[in-house]
PDB file of C-alpha atoms and ligand atoms in Angstrom:
ATOM      1  CA  MET A   1       0.026   0.285  -0.205  1.00  0.00           C
ATOM      2  CA  GLN A   2       1.344   3.300  -0.591  1.00  0.00           C
ATOM      3  CA  HIS A   3       1.493   5.979   2.125  1.00  0.00           C
ATOM      4  CA  GLU A   4       1.286   9.574   2.286  1.00  0.00           C
ATOM      5  CA  ILE A   5       4.637  11.335   2.643  1.00  0.00           C
ATOM      6  CA  VAL A   6       4.141  14.584   5.383  1.00  0.00           C
ATOM      7  CA  ILE A   7       7.062  16.748   6.353  1.00  0.00           C
ATOM      8  CA  ILE A   8       7.041  18.091  10.023  1.00  0.00           C
ATOM      9  CA  ALA A   9       8.688  20.858  10.777  1.00  0.00           C
ATOM     10  CA  LEU A  10       8.980  23.799  13.079  1.00  0.00           C
ATOM     11  CA  ASP A  11       8.358  27.498  11.405  1.00  0.00           C
ATOM     12  CA  GLU A  12      12.777  27.906  11.096  1.00  0.00           C
ATOM     13  CA  HIS A  13      13.347  25.237   8.968  1.00  0.00           C
ATOM     14  CA  LEU A  14      10.028  25.553   6.800  1.00  0.00           C
ATOM     15  CA  PRO A  15      12.251  27.615   4.074  1.00  0.00           C
ATOM     16  CA  ILE A  16      13.823  24.005   3.394  1.00  0.00           C
ATOM     17  CA  ALA A  17      10.764  22.229   4.470  1.00  0.00           C
ATOM     18  CA  ASN A  18       8.925  23.496   2.301  1.00  0.00           C
ATOM     19  CA  LYS A  19      11.303  23.170  -0.808  1.00  0.00           C
ATOM     20  CA  ILE A  20      11.346  19.475  -0.128  1.00  0.00           C
ATOM     21  CA  ALA A  21       7.197  18.793   0.034  1.00  0.00           C
ATOM     22  CA  ASP A  22       7.045  21.305  -3.194  1.00  0.00           C
ATOM     23  CA  ARG A  23       9.178  18.549  -4.646  1.00  0.00           C
ATOM     24  CA  LEU A  24       7.792  15.296  -2.974  1.00  0.00           C
ATOM     25  CA  SER A  25       4.339  16.712  -3.756  1.00  0.00           C
ATOM     26  CA  ALA A  26       4.579  16.281   0.560  1.00  0.00           C
ATOM     27  CA  LYS A  27       1.678  17.787   2.782  1.00  0.00           C
ATOM     28  CA  ILE A  28       3.685  20.121   5.140  1.00  0.00           C
ATOM     29  CA  LEU A  29       2.986  19.643   9.155  1.00  0.00           C
ATOM     30  CA  SER A  30       3.371  22.572  10.672  1.00  0.00           C
ATOM     31  CA  VAL A  31       4.418  22.477  14.792  1.00  0.00           C
ATOM     32  CA  ASP A  32       3.306  24.366  17.149  1.00  0.00           C
ATOM     33  CA  LEU A  33       5.480  24.820  19.272  1.00  0.00           C
ATOM     34  CA  ARG A  34       5.125  26.811  22.748  1.00  0.00           C
ATOM     35  CA  ILE A  35       8.748  27.703  25.688  1.00  0.00           C
ATOM     36  CA  PHE A  36       7.127  27.964  28.715  1.00  0.00           C
ATOM     37  CA  ASN A  37       8.894  30.453  30.868  1.00  0.00           C
ATOM     38  CA  ASP A  38      10.894  27.103  33.091  1.00  0.00           C
ATOM     39  CA  GLY A  39      12.171  26.769  29.849  1.00  0.00           C
ATOM     40  CA  GLU A  40      10.332  23.258  29.176  1.00  0.00           C
ATOM     41  CA  SER A  41       8.905  22.606  25.323  1.00  0.00           C
ATOM     42  CA  LYS A  42       5.696  21.385  24.673  1.00  0.00           C
ATOM     43  CA  ILE A  43       4.530  20.684  20.915  1.00  0.00           C
ATOM     44  CA  ASN A  44       1.292  20.287  18.962  1.00  0.00           C
ATOM     45  CA  ILE A  45       1.053  18.143  16.211  1.00  0.00           C
ATOM     46  CA  ASN A  46      -2.408  19.052  14.814  1.00  0.00           C
ATOM     47  CA  ASN A  47      -2.931  16.822  12.534  1.00  0.00           C
ATOM     48  CA  ASN A  48      -3.417  13.645  11.344  1.00  0.00           C
ATOM     49  CA  ILE A  49      -0.111  11.210  10.841  1.00  0.00           C
ATOM     50  CA  GLU A  50      -1.544   8.269  11.038  1.00  0.00           C
ATOM     51  CA  ASP A  51      -0.536   5.710   8.344  1.00  0.00           C
ATOM     52  CA  LYS A  52       1.933   8.338   7.135  1.00  0.00           C
ATOM     53  CA  TYR A  53       5.532   8.103   5.773  1.00  0.00           C
ATOM     54  CA  CYS A  54       7.183  11.066   8.263  1.00  0.00           C
ATOM     55  CA  ILE A  55       9.590  12.859   7.458  1.00  0.00           C
ATOM     56  CA  ILE A  56      10.984  15.481  10.316  1.00  0.00           C
ATOM     57  CA  LEU A  57      13.333  18.216  10.285  1.00  0.00           C
ATOM     58  CA  HIS A  58      15.047  19.250  13.008  1.00  0.00           C
ATOM     59  CA  SER A  59      18.398  20.640  13.783  1.00  0.00           C
ATOM     60  CA  THR A  60      19.937  20.738  17.055  1.00  0.00           C
ATOM     61  CA  HIS A  61      21.923  23.264  17.594  1.00  0.00           C
ATOM     62  CA  PRO A  62      21.696  25.792  20.490  1.00  0.00           C
ATOM     63  CA  PRO A  63      20.390  25.547  22.897  1.00  0.00           C
ATOM     64  CA  VAL A  64      20.672  21.787  22.140  1.00  0.00           C
ATOM     65  CA  ASP A  65      19.275  20.398  24.839  1.00  0.00           C
ATOM     66  CA  GLN A  66      15.836  21.996  23.694  1.00  0.00           C
ATOM     67  CA  HIS A  67      16.034  21.035  20.354  1.00  0.00           C
ATOM     68  CA  PHE A  68      16.807  17.272  21.429  1.00  0.00           C
ATOM     69  CA  MET A  69      13.849  17.717  23.682  1.00  0.00           C
ATOM     70  CA  GLN A  70      11.519  18.883  21.059  1.00  0.00           C
ATOM     71  CA  LEU A  71      12.824  16.284  18.564  1.00  0.00           C
ATOM     72  CA  PHE A  72      12.452  13.485  20.981  1.00  0.00           C
ATOM     73  CA  MET A  73       9.076  14.527  21.289  1.00  0.00           C
ATOM     74  CA  MET A  74       8.332  14.936  17.315  1.00  0.00           C
ATOM     75  CA  ILE A  75       9.353  11.577  17.110  1.00  0.00           C
ATOM     76  CA  HIS A  76       7.295  10.211  19.880  1.00  0.00           C
ATOM     77  CA  LYS A  77       4.359  11.904  18.847  1.00  0.00           C
ATOM     78  CA  CYS A  78       4.557  10.429  15.311  1.00  0.00           C
ATOM     79  CA  ASN A  79       4.781   7.090  16.561  1.00  0.00           C
ATOM     80  CA  GLN A  80       2.071   7.658  19.390  1.00  0.00           C
ATOM     81  CA  ASP A  81       0.182   8.542  16.145  1.00  0.00           C
ATOM     82  CA  GLY A  82       0.445   5.488  14.564  1.00  0.00           C
ATOM     83  CA  ALA A  83       3.298   6.883  11.575  1.00  0.00           C
ATOM     84  CA  ALA A  84       3.978   4.329   9.360  1.00  0.00           C
ATOM     85  CA  ASN A  85       7.540   5.290   9.309  1.00  0.00           C
ATOM     86  CA  ILE A  86       9.331   8.182  10.513  1.00  0.00           C
ATOM     87  CA  CYS A  87      12.849   9.532   9.026  1.00  0.00           C
ATOM     88  CA  ALA A  88      14.505  12.415  10.890  1.00  0.00           C
ATOM     89  CA  ILE A  89      16.394  14.860   8.988  1.00  0.00           C
ATOM     90  CA  ILE A  90      18.753  16.273  11.558  1.00  0.00           C
ATOM     91  CA  PRO A  91      20.841  19.331   9.678  1.00  0.00           C
ATOM     92  CA  TYR A  92      22.968  19.661  12.544  1.00  0.00           C
ATOM     93  CA  PHE A  93      23.400  16.973  14.734  1.00  0.00           C
ATOM     94  CA  GLY A  94      24.276  18.480  18.335  1.00  0.00           C
ATOM     95  CA  TYR A  95      26.891  16.233  20.976  1.00  0.00           C
ATOM     96  CA  ALA A  96      28.502  15.360  17.569  1.00  0.00           C
ATOM     97  CA  ARG A  97      32.021  16.194  19.317  1.00  0.00           C
ATOM     98  CA  GLN A  98      31.389  14.351  22.522  1.00  0.00           C
ATOM     99  CA  ASP A  99      31.787  11.154  20.676  1.00  0.00           C
ATOM    100  CA  LYS A 100      35.163   9.722  22.103  1.00  0.00           C
ATOM    101  CA  SER A 101      36.233   9.787  26.622  1.00  0.00           C
ATOM    102  CA  PHE A 102      39.266  12.205  26.009  1.00  0.00           C
ATOM    103  CA  ILE A 103      39.670  11.963  29.545  1.00  0.00           C
ATOM    104  CA  PRO A 104      38.537   9.007  32.087  1.00  0.00           C
ATOM    105  CA  GLY A 105      35.127   9.212  33.658  1.00  0.00           C
ATOM    106  CA  GLU A 106      33.925  11.132  30.802  1.00  0.00           C
ATOM    107  CA  LEU A 107      30.958   9.929  29.346  1.00  0.00           C
ATOM    108  CA  VAL A 108      30.317   9.537  25.498  1.00  0.00           C
ATOM    109  CA  THR A 109      27.280  11.310  25.255  1.00  0.00           C
ATOM    110  CA  ILE A 110      26.452  10.541  21.713  1.00  0.00           C
ATOM    111  CA  ASP A 111      25.991   7.517  22.122  1.00  0.00           C
ATOM    112  CA  LEU A 112      23.622   7.884  24.691  1.00  0.00           C
ATOM    113  CA  ILE A 113      21.390  10.141  21.987  1.00  0.00           C
ATOM    114  CA  GLY A 114      21.637   7.137  19.837  1.00  0.00           C
ATOM    115  CA  LYS A 115      20.192   5.002  22.437  1.00  0.00           C
ATOM    116  CA  ILE A 116      17.118   7.231  22.875  1.00  0.00           C
ATOM    117  CA  LEU A 117      16.433   7.397  19.017  1.00  0.00           C
ATOM    118  CA  GLU A 118      16.437   3.789  19.270  1.00  0.00           C
ATOM    119  CA  TYR A 119      14.107   3.699  22.207  1.00  0.00           C
ATOM    120  CA  LEU A 120      11.686   6.269  20.032  1.00  0.00           C
ATOM    121  CA  LYS A 121      11.965   3.960  17.587  1.00  0.00           C
ATOM    122  CA  LEU A 122      13.080   6.561  15.036  1.00  0.00           C
ATOM    123  CA  ASN A 123      13.292   4.432  11.534  1.00  0.00           C
ATOM    124  CA  LYS A 124      16.176   6.432   9.964  1.00  0.00           C
ATOM    125  CA  LEU A 125      18.108   9.522  10.464  1.00  0.00           C
ATOM    126  CA  VAL A 126      19.780  11.744   7.956  1.00  0.00           C
ATOM    127  CA  THR A 127      22.186  14.218   8.879  1.00  0.00           C
ATOM    128  CA  VAL A 128      25.317  16.925   7.619  1.00  0.00           C
ATOM    129  CA  ASP A 129      29.018  16.509   7.886  1.00  0.00           C
ATOM    130  CA  ILE A 130      28.368  15.198  11.060  1.00  0.00           C
ATOM    131  CA  HIS A 131      31.890  15.385  13.110  1.00  0.00           C
ATOM    132  CA  ASN A 132      32.991  11.919  13.217  1.00  0.00           C
ATOM    133  CA  PRO A 133      30.811   9.791  10.956  1.00  0.00           C
ATOM    134  CA  ASP A 134      32.203   6.917  12.492  1.00  0.00           C
ATOM    135  CA  SER A 135      30.104   7.535  15.887  1.00  0.00           C
ATOM    136  CA  LEU A 136      27.122   6.839  14.502  1.00  0.00           C
ATOM    137  CA  LYS A 137      27.161   4.159  15.196  1.00  0.00           C
ATOM    138  CA  PHE A 138      23.173   3.646  16.091  1.00  0.00           C
ATOM    139  CA  LYS A 139      20.584   0.456  15.574  1.00  0.00           C
ATOM    140  CA  MET A 140      18.510   2.571  12.976  1.00  0.00           C
ATOM    141  CA  ASN A 141      19.423   3.404   9.222  1.00  0.00           C
ATOM    142  CA  THR A 142      22.105   6.392   9.246  1.00  0.00           C
ATOM    143  CA  ILE A 143      23.126   8.848   6.054  1.00  0.00           C
ATOM    144  CA  ASN A 144      26.064  11.197   6.811  1.00  0.00           C
ATOM    145  CA  LEU A 145      25.604  13.754   3.539  1.00  0.00           C
ATOM    146  CA  SER A 146      28.415  16.029   2.473  1.00  0.00           C
ATOM    147  CA  ALA A 147      27.724  19.667   1.768  1.00  0.00           C
ATOM    148  CA  ILE A 148      31.217  20.489   0.565  1.00  0.00           C
ATOM    149  CA  PRO A 149      30.057  20.272  -3.023  1.00  0.00           C
ATOM    150  CA  TYR A 150      28.115  22.549  -2.392  1.00  0.00           C
ATOM    151  CA  LEU A 151      29.538  25.261  -0.128  1.00  0.00           C
ATOM    152  CA  ALA A 152      32.411  24.414  -3.180  1.00  0.00           C
ATOM    153  CA  ASN A 153      30.285  25.434  -5.753  1.00  0.00           C
ATOM    154  CA  TYR A 154      28.809  28.272  -4.066  1.00  0.00           C
ATOM    155  CA  ALA A 155      33.213  29.381  -3.784  1.00  0.00           C
ATOM    156  CA  LEU A 156      33.673  28.979  -7.340  1.00  0.00           C
ATOM    157  CA  HIS A 157      30.652  31.080  -8.688  1.00  0.00           C
ATOM    158  CA  LYS A 158      30.448  33.697  -5.856  1.00  0.00           C
ATOM    159  CA  LEU A 159      33.554  34.337  -5.056  1.00  0.00           C
ATOM    160  CA  ASN A 160      36.245  36.037  -7.082  1.00  0.00           C
ATOM    161  CA  LEU A 161      38.930  34.194  -6.452  1.00  0.00           C
ATOM    162  CA  ASP A 162      42.809  34.547  -7.118  1.00  0.00           C
ATOM    163  CA  TYR A 163      44.414  30.946  -7.119  1.00  0.00           C
ATOM    164  CA  PRO A 164      42.755  30.187  -3.498  1.00  0.00           C
ATOM    165  CA  ILE A 165      44.677  27.463  -1.313  1.00  0.00           C
ATOM    166  CA  VAL A 166      42.329  25.449   0.493  1.00  0.00           C
ATOM    167  CA  VAL A 167      42.931  25.451   4.340  1.00  0.00           C
ATOM    168  CA  SER A 168      41.683  22.554   6.955  1.00  0.00           C
ATOM    169  CA  PRO A 169      42.349  23.567   9.920  1.00  0.00           C
ATOM    170  CA  ASP A 170      43.574  20.424  11.387  1.00  0.00           C
ATOM    171  CA  LYS A 171      44.578  16.703  10.262  1.00  0.00           C
ATOM    172  CA  GLY A 172      40.987  15.335  11.004  1.00  0.00           C
ATOM    173  CA  GLY A 173      39.272  18.042   8.242  1.00  0.00           C
ATOM    174  CA  GLU A 174      41.795  17.180   5.752  1.00  0.00           C
ATOM    175  CA  HIS A 175      39.098  15.293   3.568  1.00  0.00           C
ATOM    176  CA  ARG A 176      37.163  18.129   3.241  1.00  0.00           C
ATOM    177  CA  ALA A 177      39.639  20.513   2.404  1.00  0.00           C
ATOM    178  CA  LYS A 178      40.369  17.774  -0.553  1.00  0.00           C
ATOM    179  CA  GLU A 179      37.329  17.392  -1.583  1.00  0.00           C
ATOM    180  CA  PHE A 180      36.307  21.531  -1.836  1.00  0.00           C
ATOM    181  CA  ALA A 181      39.683  22.087  -2.913  1.00  0.00           C
ATOM    182  CA  LYS A 182      38.818  19.415  -6.254  1.00  0.00           C
ATOM    183  CA  ILE A 183      36.080  21.152  -7.037  1.00  0.00           C
ATOM    184  CA  LEU A 184      38.013  24.446  -7.700  1.00  0.00           C
ATOM    185  CA  GLY A 185      40.704  22.795  -8.975  1.00  0.00           C
ATOM    186  CA  THR A 186      43.240  23.871  -6.279  1.00  0.00           C
ATOM    187  CA  GLU A 187      46.151  22.438  -3.796  1.00  0.00           C
ATOM    188  CA  THR A 188      44.819  21.996   0.178  1.00  0.00           C
ATOM    189  CA  ILE A 189      47.427  22.079   3.216  1.00  0.00           C
ATOM    190  CA  SER A 190      46.953  21.102   6.118  1.00  0.00           C
ATOM    191  CA  LEU A 191      47.214  22.482   9.730  1.00  0.00           C
ATOM    192  CA  LEU A 192      48.420  20.679  12.738  1.00  0.00           C
ATOM    193  CA  LYS A 193      45.810  21.447  15.777  1.00  0.00           C
ATOM    194  CA  SER A 194      46.279  20.127  19.287  1.00  0.00           C
ATOM    195  CA  ARG A 195      43.772  20.873  21.734  1.00  0.00           C
ATOM    196  CA  ASP A 196      44.429  20.439  25.401  1.00  0.00           C
ATOM    197  CA  LYS A 197      41.814  17.828  27.258  1.00  0.00           C
ATOM    198  CA  HIS A 198      41.307  19.584  30.207  1.00  0.00           C
ATOM    199  CA  THR A 199      40.663  23.326  29.103  1.00  0.00           C
ATOM    200  CA  GLY A 200      40.071  23.010  25.522  1.00  0.00           C
ATOM    201  CA  ASN A 201      42.223  25.427  24.497  1.00  0.00           C
ATOM    202  CA  VAL A 202      43.728  25.286  21.155  1.00  0.00           C
ATOM    203  CA  SER A 203      47.090  25.248  19.616  1.00  0.00           C
ATOM    204  CA  VAL A 204      47.448  25.031  15.813  1.00  0.00           C
ATOM    205  CA  SER A 205      50.849  25.177  13.791  1.00  0.00           C
ATOM    206  CA  LEU A 206      51.432  24.671   9.654  1.00  0.00           C
ATOM    207  CA  GLN A 207      54.739  23.125   8.269  1.00  0.00           C
ATOM    208  CA  ASP A 208      57.001  26.009   8.040  1.00  0.00           C
ATOM    209  CA  SER A 209      58.760  25.995   3.793  1.00  0.00           C
ATOM    210  CA  LEU A 210      54.820  26.693   2.245  1.00  0.00           C
ATOM    211  CA  ILE A 211      54.900  29.761   0.158  1.00  0.00           C
ATOM    212  CA  LEU A 212      51.629  31.341   0.770  1.00  0.00           C
ATOM    213  CA  SER A 213      52.148  35.487   0.237  1.00  0.00           C
ATOM    214  CA  LYS A 214      49.479  36.975  -1.671  1.00  0.00           C
ATOM    215  CA  LYS A 215      46.926  33.832  -1.976  1.00  0.00           C
ATOM    216  CA  ASP A 216      43.724  33.865  -0.936  1.00  0.00           C
ATOM    217  CA  ILE A 217      42.903  31.477   1.250  1.00  0.00           C
ATOM    218  CA  ILE A 218      39.406  29.420   1.872  1.00  0.00           C
ATOM    219  CA  ILE A 219      39.502  27.791   5.382  1.00  0.00           C
ATOM    220  CA  VAL A 220      37.050  24.908   5.376  1.00  0.00           C
ATOM    221  CA  ASP A 221      35.844  23.421   8.823  1.00  0.00           C
ATOM    222  CA  ASP A 222      32.704  21.353   9.474  1.00  0.00           C
ATOM    223  CA  MET A 223      31.707  23.846  12.453  1.00  0.00           C
ATOM    224  CA  ILE A 224      32.359  27.378  14.066  1.00  0.00           C
ATOM    225  CA  SER A 225      31.740  26.998  18.076  1.00  0.00           C
ATOM    226  CA  THR A 226      33.396  29.727  19.499  1.00  0.00           C
ATOM    227  CA  GLY A 227      35.648  30.645  16.904  1.00  0.00           C
ATOM    228  CA  ASN A 228      39.260  30.186  18.329  1.00  0.00           C
ATOM    229  CA  THR A 229      40.440  27.590  15.949  1.00  0.00           C
ATOM    230  CA  ILE A 230      39.227  29.746  13.106  1.00  0.00           C
ATOM    231  CA  ILE A 231      41.383  32.215  14.852  1.00  0.00           C
ATOM    232  CA  LYS A 232      43.951  30.846  15.622  1.00  0.00           C
ATOM    233  CA  THR A 233      44.766  29.197  12.017  1.00  0.00           C
ATOM    234  CA  SER A 234      44.231  32.903  10.144  1.00  0.00           C
ATOM    235  CA  GLU A 235      46.785  34.460  13.107  1.00  0.00           C
ATOM    236  CA  ILE A 236      49.185  31.852  11.364  1.00  0.00           C
ATOM    237  CA  LEU A 237      48.112  32.202   7.392  1.00  0.00           C
ATOM    238  CA  LYS A 238      48.432  36.076   8.536  1.00  0.00           C
ATOM    239  CA  SER A 239      52.043  36.330   9.255  1.00  0.00           C
ATOM    240  CA  ARG A 240      53.051  33.848   6.248  1.00  0.00           C
ATOM    241  CA  ASP A 241      51.169  37.729   4.247  1.00  0.00           C
ATOM    242  CA  VAL A 242      48.212  35.818   2.716  1.00  0.00           C
ATOM    243  CA  ASN A 243      45.852  38.062   1.078  1.00  0.00           C
ATOM    244  CA  LYS A 244      41.751  37.139   1.375  1.00  0.00           C
ATOM    245  CA  ILE A 245      40.791  34.889   4.691  1.00  0.00           C
ATOM    246  CA  TYR A 246      37.293  33.512   3.670  1.00  0.00           C
ATOM    247  CA  VAL A 247      35.748  30.970   5.974  1.00  0.00           C
ATOM    248  CA  MET A 248      33.470  28.540   4.785  1.00  0.00           C
ATOM    249  CA  CYS A 249      31.777  26.144   6.799  1.00  0.00           C
ATOM    250  CA  THR A 250      28.374  23.902   6.843  1.00  0.00           C
ATOM    251  CA  HIS A 251      27.704  24.309  10.843  1.00  0.00           C
ATOM    252  CA  ALA A 252      28.308  28.401  11.690  1.00  0.00           C
ATOM    253  CA  LEU A 253      27.182  28.170  15.732  1.00  0.00           C
ATOM    254  CA  LEU A 254      28.499  31.295  15.951  1.00  0.00           C
ATOM    255  CA  LEU A 255      28.867  31.732  19.512  1.00  0.00           C
ATOM    256  CA  ASN A 256      27.785  35.115  21.927  1.00  0.00           C
ATOM    257  CA  ASP A 257      30.066  37.668  19.726  1.00  0.00           C
ATOM    258  CA  THR A 258      31.747  35.227  17.371  1.00  0.00           C
ATOM    259  CA  ALA A 259      30.815  36.673  14.504  1.00  0.00           C
ATOM    260  CA  THR A 260      32.426  39.852  15.594  1.00  0.00           C
ATOM    261  CA  LYS A 261      35.342  38.116  17.011  1.00  0.00           C
ATOM    262  CA  LEU A 262      36.038  36.967  13.255  1.00  0.00           C
ATOM    263  CA  GLN A 263      35.857  40.262  11.656  1.00  0.00           C
ATOM    264  CA  ASN A 264      37.786  42.098  14.113  1.00  0.00           C
ATOM    265  CA  ALA A 265      40.636  38.897  13.176  1.00  0.00           C
ATOM    266  CA  GLY A 266      40.210  40.075   9.337  1.00  0.00           C
ATOM    267  CA  ILE A 267      38.323  37.324   8.409  1.00  0.00           C
ATOM    268  CA  THR A 268      37.394  38.563   4.843  1.00  0.00           C
ATOM    269  CA  GLU A 269      33.593  36.882   4.771  1.00  0.00           C
ATOM    270  CA  ILE A 270      32.272  33.583   6.824  1.00  0.00           C
ATOM    271  CA  ILE A 271      29.748  31.822   4.539  1.00  0.00           C
ATOM    272  CA  SER A 272      27.773  28.899   5.807  1.00  0.00           C
ATOM    273  CA  THR A 273      25.040  26.173   5.097  1.00  0.00           C
ATOM    274  CA  ASN A 274      21.690  27.090   6.350  1.00  0.00           C
ATOM    275  CA  SER A 275      21.946  23.578   8.273  1.00  0.00           C
ATOM    276  CA  ILE A 276      21.258  26.214  11.254  1.00  0.00           C
ATOM    277  CA  PRO A 277      19.646  29.623   9.567  1.00  0.00           C
ATOM    278  CA  ASN A 278      21.193  32.442  10.492  1.00  0.00           C
ATOM    279  CA  ASN A 279      22.860  35.967   9.074  1.00  0.00           C
ATOM    280  CA  PHE A 280      25.612  33.571   7.590  1.00  0.00           C
ATOM    281  CA  SER A 281      23.897  30.960   5.586  1.00  0.00           C
ATOM    282  CA  LYS A 282      24.173  31.413   2.241  1.00  0.00           C
ATOM    283  CA  VAL A 283      24.268  27.745   0.373  1.00  0.00           C
ATOM    284  CA  ASP A 284      20.532  26.160   0.923  1.00  0.00           C
ATOM    285  CA  LEU A 285      20.791  22.513   1.801  1.00  0.00           C
ATOM    286  CA  SER A 286      17.504  21.990   0.248  1.00  0.00           C
ATOM    287  CA  GLU A 287      18.865  20.601  -2.661  1.00  0.00           C
ATOM    288  CA  LEU A 288      21.230  18.439  -1.214  1.00  0.00           C
ATOM    289  CA  PHE A 289      18.361  16.607   1.014  1.00  0.00           C
ATOM    290  CA  ILE A 290      15.876  16.902  -2.529  1.00  0.00           C
ATOM    291  CA  ASN A 291      18.667  14.363  -4.136  1.00  0.00           C
ATOM    292  CA  TYR A 292      19.338  12.114  -1.347  1.00  0.00           C
ATOM    293  CA  ILE A 293      15.530  11.781  -0.795  1.00  0.00           C
ATOM    294  CA  THR A 294      14.462  11.346  -4.412  1.00  0.00           C
ATOM    295  CA  LYS A 295      17.493   8.659  -5.470  1.00  0.00           C
ATOM    296  CA  ASP A 296      16.716   6.405  -2.372  1.00  0.00           C
ATOM    297  CA  ILE A 297      13.224   7.037  -1.059  1.00  0.00           C
ATOM    298  CA  ASP A 298      13.177   3.033  -0.421  1.00  0.00           C
ATOM    299  CA  SER A 299      15.508   4.239   2.554  1.00  0.00           C
ATOM    300  CA  VAL A 300      14.054   7.227   3.266  1.00  0.00           C
ATOM    301  CA  ILE A 301      10.397   5.279   3.896  1.00  0.00           C
ATOM    302  CA  ALA A 302      12.321   1.856   4.735  1.00  0.00           C
ATOM    303  CA  LYS A 303      11.088   0.143   8.300  1.00  0.00           C
TER     304      LYS A 303
HETATM  305  C1  R5P B   1      36.748  20.085  16.005  1.00  0.00           C
HETATM  306  O1  R5P B   1      37.930  19.404  15.559  1.00  0.00           O
HETATM  307  C2  R5P B   1      36.117  20.713  14.878  1.00  0.00           C
HETATM  308  O2  R5P B   1      36.212  20.120  13.776  1.00  0.00           O
HETATM  309  C3  R5P B   1      36.099  22.495  14.660  1.00  0.00           C
HETATM  310  O3  R5P B   1      37.396  22.683  13.983  1.00  0.00           O
HETATM  311  C4  R5P B   1      35.602  23.230  15.909  1.00  0.00           C
HETATM  312  O4  R5P B   1      34.670  22.021  16.457  1.00  0.00           O
HETATM  313  C5  R5P B   1      34.970  24.396  16.206  1.00  0.00           C
HETATM  314  O5  R5P B   1      35.086  24.519  17.745  1.00  0.00           O
HETATM  315  P1  R5P B   1      35.452  26.395  17.595  1.00  0.00           P
HETATM  316  O6  R5P B   1      35.075  27.075  16.574  1.00  0.00           O
HETATM  317  O7  R5P B   1      35.387  26.287  18.988  1.00  0.00           O
HETATM  318  O8  R5P B   1      37.098  26.502  17.299  1.00  0.00           O
END
């Protein structure tokens, strides 16, 4: 039997949700959300969900715990109301950096999130440029999509770059920088980054022999949170007399005054996707999700 697909999203994600719904000829079910004075969320999906294929679109950016709670509520409501299947598209997946026990006693919190999603009987999880794809070892169908081609194509067509160099702030992000540079037809360099396991302080270093003078730089990272990684990286690059420095990332958390700090540090422009909608989200992820869903619809709607 063919079930009807419905897209469930809060207002903040309606720009992406509407495009997905248009392409799939699906109905949008908007969610009424109330946040009480004590911080509790209450959701209302006042629509018939029974026997529907539900696609929930919801990022878990700050306030991370509140957004996760809202996600859990939406999944639970779909199950309670007899959904045929539930797929959660979580463009930004919070807690992804808590994927290891860095010091004795630390909880690997992403595993707990996985357990909750399993308990809630989520059928499919779709996310984008998660910090460590290996951390998605949940007992459900998961996929980590890459926004790098979309970011790189933006750089190629919208930025006026002269022989740019693509920079990864650490070895862990080298594969992203390489994928990006391939689309631009240029080279990459990776810095060496270390983070104090107790204080979280970051230090970065760069091989001495590289000549970067007058080059345009694109720093590519999965996310900008406090901006410390980017500031340290740009300090080193500026000491090598580079030209413009662009920062392109999938997830721009940009906590507190991070955007201003980056501008004051001489960053020419910050460009991110709309995994977290804000003033810097210039690269739309709708096509990424639509391409994935339409190519792999069987997995999106599979139990
Ligand atoms: C870390 O390995 C990530 O790839 C990012 O570089 C990091 O999480 C960014 O955080 P922040 O902006 O706080 O330095």
